[in-house]
CSV table of C-alpha atoms in Angstrom, one decimal:
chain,number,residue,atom,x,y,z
A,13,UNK,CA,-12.3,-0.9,20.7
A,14,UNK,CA,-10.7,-1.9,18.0
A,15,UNK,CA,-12.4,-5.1,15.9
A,16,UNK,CA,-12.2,-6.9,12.9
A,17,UNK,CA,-14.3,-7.5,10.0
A,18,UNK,CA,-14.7,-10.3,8.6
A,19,UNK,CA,-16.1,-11.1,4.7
A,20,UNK,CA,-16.9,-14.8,3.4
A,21,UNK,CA,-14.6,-14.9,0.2
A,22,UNK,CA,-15.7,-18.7,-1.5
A,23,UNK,CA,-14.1,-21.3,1.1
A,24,UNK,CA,-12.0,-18.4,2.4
A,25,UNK,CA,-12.4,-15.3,5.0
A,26,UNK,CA,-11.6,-12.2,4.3
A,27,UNK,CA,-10.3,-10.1,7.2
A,28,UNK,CA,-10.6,-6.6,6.9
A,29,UNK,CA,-8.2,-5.0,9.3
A,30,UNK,CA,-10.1,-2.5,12.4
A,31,UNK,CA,-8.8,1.2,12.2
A,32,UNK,CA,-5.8,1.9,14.0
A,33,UNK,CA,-6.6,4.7,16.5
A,34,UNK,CA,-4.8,8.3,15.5
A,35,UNK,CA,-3.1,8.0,18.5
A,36,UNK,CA,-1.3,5.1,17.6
A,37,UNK,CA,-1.0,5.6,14.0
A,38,UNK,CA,0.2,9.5,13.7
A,39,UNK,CA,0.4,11.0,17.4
A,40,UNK,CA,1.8,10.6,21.1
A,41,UNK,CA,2.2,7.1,21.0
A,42,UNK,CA,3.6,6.5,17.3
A,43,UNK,CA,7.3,6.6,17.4
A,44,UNK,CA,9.1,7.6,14.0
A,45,UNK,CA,12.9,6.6,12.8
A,46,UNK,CA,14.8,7.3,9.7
A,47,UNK,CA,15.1,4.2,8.2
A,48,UNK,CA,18.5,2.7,7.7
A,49,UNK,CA,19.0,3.2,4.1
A,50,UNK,CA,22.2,0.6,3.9
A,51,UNK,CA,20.1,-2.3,5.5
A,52,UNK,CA,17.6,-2.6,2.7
A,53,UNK,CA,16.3,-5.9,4.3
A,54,UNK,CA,14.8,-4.6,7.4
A,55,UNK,CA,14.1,-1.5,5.5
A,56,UNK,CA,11.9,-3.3,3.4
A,57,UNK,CA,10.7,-5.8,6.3
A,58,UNK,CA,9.2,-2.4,8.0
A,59,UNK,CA,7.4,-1.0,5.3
A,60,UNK,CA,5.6,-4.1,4.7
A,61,UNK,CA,4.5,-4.8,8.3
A,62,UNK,CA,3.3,-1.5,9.0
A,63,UNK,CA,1.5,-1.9,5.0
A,64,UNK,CA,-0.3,-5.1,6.6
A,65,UNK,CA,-1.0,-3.3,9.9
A,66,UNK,CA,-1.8,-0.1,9.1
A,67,UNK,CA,-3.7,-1.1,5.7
A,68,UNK,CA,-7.3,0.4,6.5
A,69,UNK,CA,-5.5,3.5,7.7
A,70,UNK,CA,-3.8,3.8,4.8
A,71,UNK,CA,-7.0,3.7,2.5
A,72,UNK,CA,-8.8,6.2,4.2
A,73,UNK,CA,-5.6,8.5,4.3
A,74,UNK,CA,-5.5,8.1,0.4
A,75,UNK,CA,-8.9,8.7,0.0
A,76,UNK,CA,-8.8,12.3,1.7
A,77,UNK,CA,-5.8,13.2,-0.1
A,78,UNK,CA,-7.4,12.4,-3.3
A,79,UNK,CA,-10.4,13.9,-2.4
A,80,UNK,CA,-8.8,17.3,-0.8
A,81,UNK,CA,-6.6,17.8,-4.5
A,82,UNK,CA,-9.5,17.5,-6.0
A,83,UNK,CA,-11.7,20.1,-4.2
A,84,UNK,CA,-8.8,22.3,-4.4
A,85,UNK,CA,-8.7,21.8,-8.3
A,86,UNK,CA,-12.1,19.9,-9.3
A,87,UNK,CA,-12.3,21.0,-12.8
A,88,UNK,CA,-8.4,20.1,-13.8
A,89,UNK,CA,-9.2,16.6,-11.8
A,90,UNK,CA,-12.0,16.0,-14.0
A,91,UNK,CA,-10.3,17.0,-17.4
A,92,UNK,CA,-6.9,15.0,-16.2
A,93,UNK,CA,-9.1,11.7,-15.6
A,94,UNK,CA,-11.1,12.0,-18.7
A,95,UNK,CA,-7.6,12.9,-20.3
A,96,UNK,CA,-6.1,9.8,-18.8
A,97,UNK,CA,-8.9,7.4,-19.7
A,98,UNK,CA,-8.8,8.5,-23.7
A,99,UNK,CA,-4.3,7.9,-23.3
A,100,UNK,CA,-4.9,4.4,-22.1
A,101,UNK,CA,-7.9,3.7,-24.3
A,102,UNK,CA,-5.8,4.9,-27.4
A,103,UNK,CA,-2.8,3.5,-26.1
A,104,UNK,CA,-5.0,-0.3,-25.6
A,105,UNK,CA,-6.2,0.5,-28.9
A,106,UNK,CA,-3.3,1.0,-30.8
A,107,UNK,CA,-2.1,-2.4,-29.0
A,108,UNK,CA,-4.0,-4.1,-30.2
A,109,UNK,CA,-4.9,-2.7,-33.6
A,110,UNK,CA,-1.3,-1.9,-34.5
A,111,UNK,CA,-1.0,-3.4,-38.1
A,112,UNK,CA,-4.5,-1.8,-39.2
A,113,UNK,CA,-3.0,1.8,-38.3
A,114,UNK,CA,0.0,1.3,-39.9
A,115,UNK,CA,-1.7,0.0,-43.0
A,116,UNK,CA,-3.7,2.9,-42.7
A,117,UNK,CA,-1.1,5.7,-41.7
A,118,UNK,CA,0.7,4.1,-45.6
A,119,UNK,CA,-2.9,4.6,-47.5
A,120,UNK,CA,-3.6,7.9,-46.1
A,121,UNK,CA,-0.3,9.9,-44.7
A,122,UNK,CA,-2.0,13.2,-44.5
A,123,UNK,CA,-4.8,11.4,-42.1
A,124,UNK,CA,-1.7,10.0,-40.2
A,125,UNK,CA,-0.3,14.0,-40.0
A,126,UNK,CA,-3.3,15.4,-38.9
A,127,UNK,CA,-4.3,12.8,-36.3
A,128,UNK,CA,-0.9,13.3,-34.7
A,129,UNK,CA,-1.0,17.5,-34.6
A,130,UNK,CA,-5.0,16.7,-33.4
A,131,UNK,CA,-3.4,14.2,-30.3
A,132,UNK,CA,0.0,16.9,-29.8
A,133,UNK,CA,-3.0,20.1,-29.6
A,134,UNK,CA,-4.8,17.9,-26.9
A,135,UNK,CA,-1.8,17.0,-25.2
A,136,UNK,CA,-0.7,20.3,-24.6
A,137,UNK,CA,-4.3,21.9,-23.9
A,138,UNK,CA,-4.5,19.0,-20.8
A,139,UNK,CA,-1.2,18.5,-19.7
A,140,UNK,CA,-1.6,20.8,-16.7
A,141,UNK,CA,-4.8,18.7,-16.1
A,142,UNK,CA,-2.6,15.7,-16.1
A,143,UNK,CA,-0.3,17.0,-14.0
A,144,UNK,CA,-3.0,17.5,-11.4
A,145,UNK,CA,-4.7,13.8,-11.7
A,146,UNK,CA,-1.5,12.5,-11.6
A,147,UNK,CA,-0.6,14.4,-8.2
A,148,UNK,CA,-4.1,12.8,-6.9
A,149,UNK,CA,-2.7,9.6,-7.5
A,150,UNK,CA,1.1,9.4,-6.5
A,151,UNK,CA,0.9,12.2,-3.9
A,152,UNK,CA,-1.5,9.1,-1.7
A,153,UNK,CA,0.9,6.6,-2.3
A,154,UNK,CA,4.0,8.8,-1.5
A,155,UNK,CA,2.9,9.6,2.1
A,156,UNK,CA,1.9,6.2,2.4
A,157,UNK,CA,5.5,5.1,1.8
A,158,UNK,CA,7.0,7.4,4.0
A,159,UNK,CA,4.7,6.8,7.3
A,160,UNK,CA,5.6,3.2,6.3
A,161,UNK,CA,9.1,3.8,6.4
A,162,UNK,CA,9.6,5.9,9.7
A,163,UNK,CA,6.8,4.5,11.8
A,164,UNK,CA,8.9,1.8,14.4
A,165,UNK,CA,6.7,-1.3,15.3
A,166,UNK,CA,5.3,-2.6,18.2
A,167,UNK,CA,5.1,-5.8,20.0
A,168,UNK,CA,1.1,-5.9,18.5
A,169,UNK,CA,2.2,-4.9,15.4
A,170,UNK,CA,4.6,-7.8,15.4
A,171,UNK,CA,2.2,-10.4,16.6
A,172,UNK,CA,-0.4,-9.6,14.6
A,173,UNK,CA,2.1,-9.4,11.2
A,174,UNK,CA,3.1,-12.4,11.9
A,175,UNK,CA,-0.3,-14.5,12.7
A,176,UNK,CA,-0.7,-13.2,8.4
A,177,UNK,CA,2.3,-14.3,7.2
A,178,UNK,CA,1.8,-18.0,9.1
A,179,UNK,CA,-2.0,-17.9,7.2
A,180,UNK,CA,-3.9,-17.2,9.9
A,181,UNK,CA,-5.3,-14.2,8.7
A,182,UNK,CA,-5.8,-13.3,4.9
A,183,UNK,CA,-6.4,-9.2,4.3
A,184,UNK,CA,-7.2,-7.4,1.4
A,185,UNK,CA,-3.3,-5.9,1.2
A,186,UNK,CA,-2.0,-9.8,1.5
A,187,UNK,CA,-4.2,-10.8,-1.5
A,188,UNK,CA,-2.6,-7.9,-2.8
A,189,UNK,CA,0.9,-8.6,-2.4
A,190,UNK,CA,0.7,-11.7,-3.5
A,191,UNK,CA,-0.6,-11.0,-6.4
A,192,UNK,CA,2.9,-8.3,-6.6
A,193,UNK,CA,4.5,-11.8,-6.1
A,194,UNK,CA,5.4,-11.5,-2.4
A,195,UNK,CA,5.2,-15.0,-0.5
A,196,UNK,CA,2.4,-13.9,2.6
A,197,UNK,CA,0.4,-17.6,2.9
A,198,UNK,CA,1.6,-20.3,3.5
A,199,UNK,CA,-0.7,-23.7,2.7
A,200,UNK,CA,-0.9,-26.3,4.6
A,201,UNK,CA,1.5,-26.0,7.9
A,202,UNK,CA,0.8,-28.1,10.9
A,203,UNK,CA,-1.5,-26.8,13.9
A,204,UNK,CA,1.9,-27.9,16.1
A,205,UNK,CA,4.4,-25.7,14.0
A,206,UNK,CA,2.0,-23.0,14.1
A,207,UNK,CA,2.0,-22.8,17.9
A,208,UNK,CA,5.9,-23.5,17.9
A,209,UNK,CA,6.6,-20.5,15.9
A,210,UNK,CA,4.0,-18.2,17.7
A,211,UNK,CA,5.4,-19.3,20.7
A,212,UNK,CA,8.9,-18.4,19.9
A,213,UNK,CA,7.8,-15.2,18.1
A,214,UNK,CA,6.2,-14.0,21.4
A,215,UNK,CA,9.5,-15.6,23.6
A,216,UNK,CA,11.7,-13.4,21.1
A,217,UNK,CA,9.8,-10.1,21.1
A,218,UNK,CA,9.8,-10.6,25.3
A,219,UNK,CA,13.9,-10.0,25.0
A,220,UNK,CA,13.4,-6.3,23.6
A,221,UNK,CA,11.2,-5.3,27.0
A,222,UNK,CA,13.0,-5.0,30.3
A,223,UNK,CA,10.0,-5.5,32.8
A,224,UNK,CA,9.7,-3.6,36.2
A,225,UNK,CA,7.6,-2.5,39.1
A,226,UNK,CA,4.2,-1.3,37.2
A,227,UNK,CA,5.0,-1.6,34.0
A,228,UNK,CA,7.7,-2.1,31.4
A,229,UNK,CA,10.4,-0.2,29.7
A,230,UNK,CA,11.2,-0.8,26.0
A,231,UNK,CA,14.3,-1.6,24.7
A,232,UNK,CA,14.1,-1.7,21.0
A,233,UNK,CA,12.1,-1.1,18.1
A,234,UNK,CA,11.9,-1.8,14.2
């Protein structure tokens, strides 16, 4: 069964989303769709639902990936991470110091030469290595995108998408978002709008199920 978890955050809750069964998420009962490329609205509207609903599915997923490039090639992994760490350091560096290296690349231009052929050696000795790492990363976050793309939602999906966007629930990929700048919480609505818009949420998602004898038939998806 599918539940919750639930993490005191100062005067907030955090919710951290149960793990969608495999059934749901990848097999018999998923249902895939190209999305419609011209209609970047609902495009976009899917991708972030399933991101909210999905979202501890999604971590694990890139978790394995990461971990399966890397047992596949452990040592370039290792040598494209270190790599990538001494880039941004020198790159935050350099930021930050950029007047006392160009001071000193004008008192000493041989230094400045031989720094640059030490950094172009390095480069090329670890950019396989790079390559690598930077698969690790991306190749997560590609598959993530795609699933989100194609997978169609369902009524629960719906319901429970929209009890975060009205506030009600507050997830680790909501803080995130809004931290992108997308508008998830909304502070301060009335208990009686709340139960207005659930209401009519639930009324609306009714019209896309025609009902019958033992059971129900669906009519549409997103």
């Amino acid at each position: 069964m599918e539940r919750s978890k639930i993490v005191g955050i100062g005067n907030s809750e955090l919710v951290i989303p149960p793990l969608r069964g495999l059934d749901d998420f990848l097999l018999e009962s998923a249902r895939f769709q190209i999305p419609n490329f011209k209609d970047l609205d609902k495009w976009g509207n899917r991708v972030v639902n399933n991101l909210f609903y999905y979202q501890t599915n999604y971590f694990f997923m890139s978790v394995i990936i990461f971990l399966i490039v890397g047992l596949i090639h452990p040592v370039k992994m290792l040598v494209g991470a270190v790599s990538m760490s001494v880039a941004l350091g020198l790159f935050a560096y350099a930021s930050c110091e950029g007047r006392a290296i160009h001071q000193t690349k004008k008192d000493y231009p041989a230094l400045g030469i031989i720094l640059i052929l030490i950094g172009s050696s390095f480069l090329a000795y670890t950019v396989g290595s790079l390559l690598v790492f930077l698969i690790g990363i991306l190749l997560p976050f590609s598959v993530t995108f795609i699933h989100a793309s194609m997978r169609l939602r369902n009524i629960r999906n719906k319901l429970v998408n929209k009890m975060e966007e009205l506030g009600l629930k507050r997830t680790p990929m909501s803080i995130f978002l809004e931290q992108l700048g997308y508008p998830m919480q909304t502070v301060g609505i009335p208990k009686s709008r709340i139960k207005q818009e659930l209401h009519e949420f639930v009324a609306d998602s009714a019209k896309g199920f025609s009902f019958k004898r033992g059971g129900y038939t669906r009519l549409s998806d997103s």
